[in-house]
Amino acid sequence: MTHSSASRQPVALGLVGLGTIARNQHLPSLAAVPAFRLAAIASRNATLDTLPGYPDIDALLAAEPEVTAVSLCTPPQGRFEQAASAIGAGRHVMLEKPPGASVSEVEALAAMARAKGVTLFATWHSRAAAAVEEARRLLANRKISRVEITWKEDVRHWHPGQDWIWQPGGLGVFDPGINALSVVTRILPSALHPVSAVLDVPENRQAPIAARLSMVTADGAPVEAEFDWRQTGPQTWDIRVESDGPEILLRMGGAELHVAGEKIIAAADEEYRRLYARFAELIATGASEVDLSPLQLVADAFLLAERRTVAPFHDPALPG
Amino acid sequence: MTHSSASRQPVALGLVGLGTIARNQHLPSLAAVPAFRLAAIASRNATLDTLPGYPDIDALLAAEPEVTAVSLCTPPQGRFEQAASAIGAGRHVMLEKPPGASVSEVEALAAMARAKGVTLFATWHSRAAAAVEEARRLLANRKISRVEITWKEDVRHWHPGQDWIWQPGGLGVFDPGINALSVVTRILPSALHPVSAVLDVPENRQAPIAARLSMVTADGAPVEAEFDWRQTGPQTWDIRVESDGPEILLRMGGAELHVAGEKIIAAADEEYRRLYARFAELIATGASEVDLSPLQLVADAFLLAERRTVAPFHDPALPG
């Protein structure tokens, strides 16, 4: 008897949450990855005409026993209960970033998944950007001297009406900022930890609209990050790495690689296709992938940060 | 050739930091633990007549090569550099609680200690309280149904003039609160993670003066903690555990154990003697002990907490 990939049936998958990221990324990527067959949706407010829809994940799990994998793209604050339900029902689980509202709760999910023998995949979509693995390869044996992260975007453009990002557990500007942290923790050859942080919190909000985070690698190299959600005009998602080799510059959130000033890679966005391909691979091999170092850095930043109150933020897409 | 404990010379130890906790706890405990010989002090401001004194740990390490172990009881904000210096110089390191200003930085120290082959001991003094291990034993096979932590003390009495506790990284009311978390993470038979938190932060301070933290065990039992630094009159450090067995009540920070209402243990404070005896044991066996779960819970609480501004706090022991 032989095993061939051609004979493998696609995995029936349930998508939980049907917001912006689900519609813009998860649905088209699932359509392009033959390892999965989108079989059902769970969403409080939305449905798709072509698929069975359920008001919540528990209804989906109960009604769709052949759905063996679920992908959660709901806000992080309620994701633990959903993931715990799915794992408890013996389903494989893929988590949108950030994987939860705390490091401890995702560690708890990882322990549950181990006990149940199912796959847990805590995704970091920016790690799947086109140039990230090549940057990692180029830096693998380098002595890093300085890293600069500049992550500046317009929250009104990218997150209209997303009130949960301002709520406790919503991370504020670290919601995009954690993408940068997921990349640096992947490309740098040693671990890093925060030294100091300043969070600028609008006086009418719980979460920061801007932040400075000073970190250091295990080898003592400074890693300086500037996150700002008030950037109009050109948007910036850059990571610059100085070392004993040529300067490495990742731009566009990891889609572009410049080496010593020359553009080496500039590729189309296939992050979510890669995530789903990786999820299929993890399921097939019975493995999990849960690296919480980006969320740990954010939790640590919140722990040791100085907070400053700044001007109130009003979302034009929300009433009030 | 035989090895006997009688023939073992005491380990020469350097004490770094000579504040309240050093004078009240570390000095008398070191005098009572024969495994150590206090050989030198590093303190910016203070000296002891009877011992060599140095302005900082680097001066101590350079001048005292026979000091093979150091104990750090400085504030957590600057402790990483001190510990990294000591480990880099091949010395064993014991850390006062909290072990650092972030989870990541203590993980970095643990990696350094492994690479250097020296002992790192991240202490939690309340875990060494007299009744903690017996509470753990009684709960080992119990199904927990509810835990209540009540930790209320007068900051003016216990922390006069300690400005660092209010600074970023100083933890505020979680400085005592983490003692409770170090005990519950030791006595409960399963891990726990935070669900929600409310931090009450004085309008003139960075750190909370009071906090509510709702957690849950891996088995779904609620663990409710109330921390308050504004408690005058009777002081409370209680942990109550309801399960399918008799009620367990730890009082006085773990020094007293009540089982089903009956006082079973009420012992004198020997926490720091036990810590130093454990440090000697770890050094002798070439092991480290670094459990960061209490600090992780606090970092996670800061990450997902709602913050409320409360009345300003003025320390009568400080000018202004």
XYZ file of C-alpha atoms in Angstrom:
640
model
C 0.000 0.000 0.000
C 1.285 3.440 -0.802
C 0.349 6.812 0.543
C 0.072 9.556 -2.003
C -0.957 13.139 -1.526
C -3.282 12.798 -4.498
C -5.380 10.263 -2.624
C -5.757 12.452 0.460
C -9.203 13.983 0.883
C -9.261 17.705 1.696
C -9.780 18.479 5.368
C -13.238 19.901 6.078
C -12.717 23.221 7.863
C -14.982 25.519 9.839
C -14.250 29.244 9.831
C -15.176 31.084 13.030
C -15.575 34.840 12.688
C -16.480 36.605 9.439
C -14.988 40.066 9.859
C -12.564 42.024 7.692
C -9.616 39.638 8.024
C -11.798 36.603 7.270
C -13.269 38.147 4.115
C -10.071 39.757 2.840
C -7.635 36.960 3.633
C -9.030 33.695 4.980
C -11.792 33.106 2.400
C -9.679 33.706 -0.748
C -6.714 31.808 0.710
C -8.835 28.806 1.631
C -10.209 28.792 -1.908
C -6.618 28.534 -3.168
C -5.354 25.780 -0.856
C -6.575 22.348 -1.996
C -5.711 20.717 1.338
C -8.833 22.292 2.843
C -12.492 22.386 1.970
C -14.355 25.233 3.657
C -17.402 23.419 5.018
C -19.121 25.751 7.490
C -19.084 29.217 9.042
C -19.789 30.387 12.571
C -20.570 34.056 12.982
C -22.895 35.970 15.249
C -23.876 38.486 12.605
C -22.922 37.270 9.146
C -23.511 34.315 6.846
C -22.338 33.174 3.420
C -25.047 32.107 0.987
C -23.192 29.033 -0.169
C -22.326 27.448 3.170
C -23.992 26.190 6.333
C -23.863 28.979 8.930
C -24.071 28.773 12.724
C -24.422 31.500 15.346
C -21.416 30.251 17.334
C -18.688 27.634 17.339
C -20.474 25.254 19.706
C -23.439 25.013 17.323
C -21.043 24.393 14.446
C -19.111 21.681 16.309
C -22.315 19.924 17.331
C -23.881 19.991 13.855
C -20.795 19.274 11.730
C -18.971 16.188 12.990
C -17.003 15.877 9.742
C -15.441 19.307 10.284
C -12.121 18.169 11.734
C -10.390 21.551 11.750
C -11.428 25.075 12.699
C -9.814 28.424 12.039
C -10.546 31.206 14.507
C -10.457 34.803 13.301
C -12.583 36.405 15.994
C -11.150 39.098 18.310
C -8.623 37.717 20.806
C -10.640 38.525 23.932
C -13.112 35.653 23.464
C -10.936 33.231 21.588
C -9.863 31.030 24.505
C -13.346 29.586 25.109
C -13.838 28.941 21.388
C -10.488 27.210 21.023
C -11.037 25.198 24.200
C -14.424 24.023 22.869
C -12.903 22.957 19.566
C -9.958 21.155 21.164
C -12.304 19.509 23.652
C -14.336 18.252 20.665
C -11.163 16.760 19.148
C -10.768 19.290 16.320
C -7.540 20.839 15.068
C -7.327 24.590 15.694
C -5.675 27.476 13.855
C -5.550 30.831 15.670
C -5.397 34.272 14.011
C -2.900 36.619 15.641
C -2.660 37.558 18.450
C -3.387 33.983 19.548
C -5.174 35.066 22.726
C -5.638 37.724 25.356
C -2.735 36.434 27.460
C 0.333 34.228 27.200
C -0.927 31.927 29.968
C -4.211 31.175 28.246
C -2.516 30.092 25.021
C -0.110 27.934 27.020
C -3.225 26.353 28.544
C -4.615 25.695 25.055
C -1.309 24.139 23.992
C -1.465 21.795 26.973
C -5.063 20.851 26.103
C -4.118 20.181 22.472
C -1.238 17.932 23.579
C -3.554 16.010 25.898
C -6.167 15.607 23.136
C -3.658 14.752 20.402
C -4.855 17.509 18.066
C -2.946 20.223 16.225
C -2.791 23.767 17.581
C -1.324 26.359 15.223
C -0.790 29.859 16.618
C -0.239 31.793 13.405
C 1.806 34.936 12.817
C 0.855 35.958 9.302
C 3.738 38.411 8.887
C 6.201 35.555 9.403
C 4.757 34.092 6.206
C 5.536 37.259 4.218
C 7.627 36.623 1.121
C 11.008 37.923 2.297
C 11.107 36.814 5.924
C 12.765 33.405 5.514
C 15.453 34.836 3.240
C 16.197 37.579 5.786
C 16.470 34.912 8.467
C 18.877 32.920 6.330
C 21.060 35.954 5.637
C 21.250 36.816 9.363
C 21.719 33.302 10.709
C 25.463 33.612 11.345
C 25.737 37.376 11.668
C 26.703 39.419 14.692
C 23.817 41.861 15.043
C 24.742 45.412 16.069
C 21.442 47.317 15.870
C 17.840 46.782 14.807
C 15.257 49.476 14.078
C 11.561 48.756 13.705
C 9.335 51.499 12.276
C 5.688 50.532 12.109
C 3.466 53.499 11.352
C -0.004 53.277 9.892
C -3.357 55.037 9.962
C -5.709 53.266 12.337
C -8.704 55.054 10.801
C -7.886 53.462 7.463
C -6.956 49.949 8.604
C -9.256 49.374 11.560
C -12.474 51.354 11.012
C -15.162 50.412 13.493
C -13.040 47.777 15.217
C -13.842 48.763 18.768
C -12.293 45.613 20.271
C -8.758 46.803 19.482
C -9.242 49.633 22.011
C -10.734 47.432 24.708
C -8.675 45.720 27.447
C -6.928 42.785 25.794
C -7.162 44.392 22.354
C -3.502 45.522 22.314
C -4.072 48.873 20.600
C -1.145 49.790 18.354
C 0.480 46.484 19.295
C -2.154 44.751 17.176
C -0.129 45.702 14.079
C 3.062 46.098 16.141
C 3.021 42.426 17.114
C 3.425 41.650 13.400
C 6.823 43.388 13.518
C 7.701 41.520 16.704
C 6.720 38.221 15.091
C 9.164 38.971 12.258
C 12.136 40.115 14.367
C 11.797 37.118 16.675
C 11.947 34.959 13.558
C 14.845 36.595 11.679
C 17.246 37.453 14.511
C 19.646 34.695 15.550
C 19.122 35.245 19.300
C 16.260 35.949 21.696
C 15.400 39.464 22.805
C 13.813 41.071 25.822
C 12.405 44.534 26.560
C 14.403 47.122 28.484
C 11.904 49.976 28.588
C 8.682 51.069 26.956
C 6.506 54.138 26.705
C 2.823 53.707 25.861
C 0.792 56.679 24.630
C -2.814 56.004 25.602
C -5.665 58.252 24.417
C -7.487 59.688 27.418
C -10.758 58.055 26.293
C -9.250 54.609 25.574
C -7.671 51.646 27.361
C -5.089 50.683 24.737
C -2.097 52.616 23.346
C -2.299 54.509 20.056
C 1.488 54.752 19.902
C 4.408 53.119 21.672
C 8.161 53.078 21.867
C 9.744 49.797 22.881
C 13.464 49.427 23.570
C 14.658 45.837 23.541
C 18.022 44.109 23.552
C 19.202 40.825 22.083
C 20.876 38.148 24.190
C 24.128 39.370 22.649
C 23.505 42.924 23.811
C 22.454 44.569 20.522
C 19.758 47.267 20.836
C 16.435 46.697 19.099
C 14.437 49.926 18.952
C 10.799 49.846 17.910
C 8.487 52.725 17.147
C 4.805 51.976 16.673
C 2.355 54.684 15.711
C -1.267 54.463 14.624
C -1.596 58.177 13.805
C 0.349 58.044 10.546
C -1.489 59.601 7.614
C 0.053 59.712 4.155
C 2.747 57.113 3.408
C 2.495 54.025 5.605
C 5.643 52.382 6.971
C 6.299 48.793 7.998
C 10.099 48.576 8.039
C 12.677 46.505 9.903
C 16.320 47.529 9.442
C 19.076 45.211 10.704
C 22.708 46.294 10.999
C 25.294 43.584 11.530
C 28.797 42.558 10.484
C 27.263 41.744 7.081
C 25.375 43.890 4.563
C 22.444 45.929 5.849
C 19.160 44.054 5.731
C 15.982 46.072 5.247
C 12.583 44.417 5.260
C 9.847 46.707 3.966
C 6.087 46.422 3.468
C 5.775 44.180 6.507
C 8.195 41.591 5.167
C 7.082 41.488 1.514
C 10.195 43.358 0.332
C 13.840 42.641 1.062
C 16.590 45.167 0.435
C 20.184 44.008 0.940
C 22.798 46.772 1.147
C 20.314 49.106 -0.496
C 19.401 46.828 -3.382
C 15.904 45.424 -3.699
C 16.239 41.621 -3.823
C 12.676 40.451 -3.227
C 9.348 42.167 -3.867
C 6.551 39.639 -3.958
C 2.795 39.524 -3.933
C 1.015 38.777 -0.665
C 0.585 35.054 -0.152
C 0.826 35.063 3.642
C -2.476 33.354 4.375
C -2.062 30.729 1.666
C 1.216 29.793 3.322
C -0.456 29.705 6.734
C -3.135 27.299 5.536
C -0.574 25.134 3.729
C 1.423 24.992 6.970
C -1.730 24.155 8.969
C -2.406 21.226 6.600
C 1.186 20.047 7.040
C 0.947 20.243 10.846
C -2.314 18.256 10.810
C -0.842 15.648 8.480
C 2.215 15.163 10.687
C 0.360 15.342 14.007
C 2.352 18.380 15.148
C 1.560 21.735 16.752
C 3.272 25.105 16.343
C 2.871 27.582 19.195
C 5.606 30.195 19.513
C 4.416 32.832 21.946
C 7.522 35.019 21.993
C 5.844 37.964 20.151
C 2.941 38.025 22.624
C 5.374 37.607 25.519
C 7.240 40.732 24.407
C 3.993 42.695 24.326
C 2.907 41.417 27.749
C 6.330 42.310 29.123
C 6.119 45.746 27.498
C 2.757 46.365 29.185
C 4.277 45.147 32.483
C 7.246 47.531 32.545
C 5.941 50.427 30.468
C 5.570 54.044 31.425
C 2.095 55.228 30.383
C 1.391 58.699 29.113
C -2.063 60.077 28.465
C -2.487 61.626 25.031
C -5.311 63.277 23.067
C -8.589 61.348 22.836
C -9.172 59.169 19.793
C -12.534 59.177 18.030
C -13.281 56.569 15.389
C -15.224 58.205 12.550
C -16.663 54.777 11.675
C -18.346 54.418 15.083
C -21.231 56.390 16.608
C -20.223 58.780 19.397
C 37.813 9.261 48.277
C 34.506 10.098 49.875
C 32.354 13.195 49.714
C 30.770 14.245 52.974
C 28.743 17.282 53.756
C 30.825 17.777 56.919
C 33.924 18.348 54.823
C 32.248 20.863 52.527
C 33.437 24.435 52.967
C 30.714 27.067 53.189
C 30.090 28.915 49.938
C 31.370 32.499 50.022
C 28.418 34.716 49.108
C 28.108 38.335 48.059
C 24.935 40.229 48.951
C 23.887 42.900 46.469
C 21.504 45.534 47.807
C 21.222 46.474 51.466
C 17.674 47.757 51.807
C 14.850 46.713 54.110
C 14.494 43.144 52.846
C 18.249 42.560 53.024
C 18.517 43.781 56.623
C 15.310 42.200 57.913
C 15.546 38.861 56.129
C 18.697 38.090 54.162
C 21.317 39.017 56.797
C 19.780 37.098 59.725
C 18.943 34.102 57.510
C 22.456 33.919 56.073
C 23.806 33.997 59.640
C 21.664 30.931 60.388
C 22.515 28.828 57.305
C 25.941 27.201 57.641
C 26.158 26.373 53.928
C 26.977 30.037 53.246
C 29.553 32.502 54.522
C 28.578 36.106 53.845
C 31.826 37.472 52.410
C 31.045 40.860 50.846
C 28.362 43.470 50.249
C 27.602 45.637 47.231
C 25.454 48.679 47.887
C 25.456 52.163 46.448
C 24.597 53.813 49.741
C 25.195 51.468 52.637
C 27.994 49.393 54.149
C 28.385 46.923 57.005
C 31.272 47.535 59.421
C 32.343 43.939 59.525
C 32.519 43.147 55.776
C 34.195 44.350 52.604
C 31.820 46.730 50.823
C 31.695 47.739 47.166
C 29.693 50.411 45.378
C 28.297 47.955 42.830
C 28.290 44.308 41.834
C 30.952 44.665 39.140
C 33.433 46.021 41.694
C 32.536 43.148 44.027
C 32.956 40.496 41.341
C 36.316 41.934 40.252
C 37.733 42.198 43.779
C 36.374 38.972 45.292
C 37.185 35.984 43.072
C 36.432 33.526 45.894
C 32.822 34.772 46.079
C 31.198 32.025 44.016
C 27.568 32.976 44.688
C 25.653 36.240 44.805
C 22.223 37.063 46.129
C 20.448 40.041 44.547
C 17.962 41.987 46.629
C 17.966 45.233 44.706
C 14.791 46.549 43.017
C 13.760 44.478 39.972
C 14.220 47.270 37.420
C 18.031 47.074 37.412
C 18.479 43.455 38.313
C 18.986 42.011 34.845
C 22.354 43.729 34.277
C 23.564 42.711 37.742
C 22.560 39.095 37.268
C 24.017 39.000 33.755
C 27.333 40.335 35.122
C 27.422 37.700 37.838
C 26.525 34.836 35.530
C 29.031 36.102 32.974
C 31.660 35.971 35.726
C 30.725 32.355 36.452
C 28.942 32.962 39.757
C 25.764 31.311 41.011
C 22.853 33.749 41.353
C 19.855 33.954 43.662
C 17.157 36.501 42.785
C 14.792 38.194 45.250
C 11.192 38.324 44.001
C 10.041 39.478 41.522
C 12.980 37.973 39.633
C 13.084 40.794 37.062
C 11.199 43.514 35.289
C 9.885 41.125 32.614
C 9.384 37.439 31.932
C 11.592 37.572 28.818
C 14.580 39.001 30.657
C 14.551 36.255 33.289
C 14.229 33.642 30.538
C 17.333 35.253 29.017
C 19.151 34.930 32.351
C 18.126 31.275 32.605
C 19.581 30.634 29.147
C 22.816 32.395 30.144
C 23.059 30.347 33.341
C 22.582 27.114 31.397
C 25.290 28.117 28.927
C 27.687 29.017 31.760
C 26.882 25.969 33.881
C 25.974 28.008 36.961
C 22.918 27.913 39.212
C 20.106 30.447 38.817
C 17.526 30.458 41.579
C 14.481 32.696 41.082
C 13.077 32.724 44.608
C 9.478 33.118 45.748
C 9.805 33.563 49.496
C 6.115 32.969 50.212
C 6.401 29.492 48.695
C 8.813 28.755 51.555
C 6.225 29.721 54.176
C 5.603 27.010 56.746
C 2.199 25.716 55.604
C 2.523 25.878 51.815
C 3.873 22.398 51.145
C 1.263 20.799 53.385
C -1.510 22.693 51.586
C -0.088 21.471 48.285
C -0.051 17.888 49.564
C -3.675 18.107 50.759
C -4.831 19.485 47.395
C -2.787 17.228 45.126
C -5.665 14.903 44.191
C -8.596 17.230 44.809
C -11.066 18.625 42.333
C -10.860 22.379 42.929
C -14.161 24.275 42.771
C -13.220 27.822 43.832
C -10.243 29.797 45.124
C -10.314 33.216 46.792
C -7.223 35.286 47.373
C -7.497 38.292 49.710
C -4.290 40.245 50.025
C -4.800 43.565 51.775
C -2.099 45.543 53.494
C -1.060 49.112 54.286
C 1.555 50.279 51.792
C 2.502 53.177 54.076
C 3.459 50.705 56.784
C 5.217 48.060 54.684
C 6.887 50.083 51.942
C 7.730 53.521 53.359
C 9.985 55.510 51.045
C 10.212 52.730 48.433
C 9.659 54.861 45.388
C 10.673 52.084 42.943
C 7.480 50.130 43.641
C 5.506 52.949 41.972
C 7.788 53.300 38.972
C 7.306 51.410 35.683
C 8.393 47.820 36.331
C 7.794 48.179 40.067
C 4.477 46.246 39.983
C 2.668 48.387 42.571
C 0.240 46.268 44.625
C 1.393 43.217 42.684
C 4.687 43.452 44.561
C 2.947 41.815 47.555
C 0.260 40.309 45.301
C 2.794 38.211 43.438
C 3.493 36.451 46.741
C -0.088 35.174 46.705
C 0.270 34.157 43.065
C 3.496 32.307 43.871
C 1.599 30.317 46.518
C -1.505 29.468 44.448
C 0.620 28.368 41.490
C 2.419 26.042 43.920
C -0.522 24.553 45.815
C -3.115 24.104 43.047
C -2.919 20.869 41.071
C -3.363 22.561 37.678
C -2.168 25.695 35.889
C -4.220 28.877 35.811
C -4.628 31.841 33.516
C -6.222 35.268 33.847
C -9.675 36.009 32.457
C -10.010 39.678 33.370
C -8.408 42.272 35.589
C -9.069 45.768 36.872
C -6.142 47.904 37.987
C -6.735 50.973 40.155
C -3.880 53.372 39.460
C -3.415 56.583 41.494
C -3.528 59.585 39.207
C 0.014 60.587 40.214
C 1.535 57.093 39.848
C 2.382 54.494 37.192
C 1.584 51.351 39.176
C -1.691 50.093 40.669
C -2.540 50.607 44.339
C -5.307 47.992 44.110
C -6.339 45.305 41.671
C -8.925 42.627 41.048
C -7.759 39.642 39.051
C -10.125 36.904 37.875
C -8.378 33.716 36.843
C -9.453 30.192 36.015
C -7.739 26.827 36.443
C -7.194 24.442 33.548
C -10.146 22.500 34.978
C -12.390 25.557 34.853
C -12.477 26.523 38.526
C -12.594 30.279 39.220
C -9.701 31.844 41.131
C -10.635 35.340 42.322
C -7.959 37.626 43.708
C -8.357 40.955 45.451
C -5.238 42.987 46.112
C -5.374 46.258 48.030
C -2.607 48.428 49.421
C -4.941 50.856 51.187
C -5.827 48.545 54.068
C -5.343 50.110 57.485
C -6.105 48.186 60.673
C -5.990 44.373 60.407
C -3.853 43.125 57.531
C -5.005 40.149 55.444
C -2.975 37.632 53.433
C -5.439 34.768 52.935
C -5.948 32.061 50.335
C -9.137 29.973 50.608
C -9.510 26.832 48.506
C -12.816 25.008 48.091
C -12.721 21.525 46.583
C -14.263 18.082 46.927
C -12.262 17.776 50.160
C -12.219 19.861 53.334
C -11.795 23.622 52.965
C -8.172 24.731 52.960
C -7.386 28.190 54.316
C -3.860 29.556 54.260
C -3.482 32.678 56.382
C -0.643 35.067 57.204
C 0.837 34.627 53.760
C 1.193 30.869 54.110
C 2.451 30.657 57.689
C -0.897 29.323 58.974
C -2.972 26.427 57.677
C -6.607 25.918 58.619
C -8.303 22.728 57.438
C -12.117 22.701 57.651
C -11.897 25.587 60.108
C -9.302 24.009 62.404
C -5.861 25.536 62.725
C -3.350 22.800 61.849
C -0.115 24.756 61.358
C 0.984 28.087 62.787
C 4.723 28.433 62.546
C 7.396 31.072 62.909
C 8.773 32.727 59.769
C 11.702 30.761 58.375
C 11.095 31.560 54.703
C 14.505 33.024 53.922
C 16.421 30.324 55.800
C 14.670 27.782 53.601
C 15.485 29.799 50.479
C 19.190 29.862 51.317
C 19.195 26.168 52.198
C 17.556 25.484 48.833
C 20.088 27.715 47.043
C 22.913 25.681 48.643
C 21.252 22.456 47.502
C 20.850 23.730 43.937
C 24.510 24.790 43.818
C 25.644 21.437 45.219
C 23.627 19.510 42.624
C 24.393 21.813 39.704
C 20.709 22.636 39.186
C 18.670 25.794 38.601
C 15.129 26.646 39.674
C 13.313 29.268 37.611
C 9.523 29.060 37.688
C 8.180 32.258 36.178
C 4.470 31.445 36.341
C 3.714 34.068 39.046
C 5.395 36.843 37.019
C 3.690 35.568 33.865
C 0.294 35.959 35.519
C 1.127 39.548 36.467
C 2.416 40.387 32.973
C -0.739 38.858 31.503
C -2.871 40.808 33.971
C -1.209 44.062 32.880
C -1.744 43.034 29.247
C -5.488 42.462 29.464
C -6.450 44.739 32.352
C -8.885 47.579 32.415
C -7.232 50.571 34.111
C -9.086 52.993 36.314
C -7.639 56.205 37.663
C -8.073 56.635 41.423
C -7.103 59.225 44.045
C -3.433 60.258 44.153
C -1.128 58.498 46.572
C 1.366 60.443 48.651
C 4.055 58.632 50.585
C 4.529 60.362 53.952
C 8.091 58.949 54.058
C 9.113 60.813 50.907
C 9.487 64.561 50.290
C 6.777 66.122 48.120
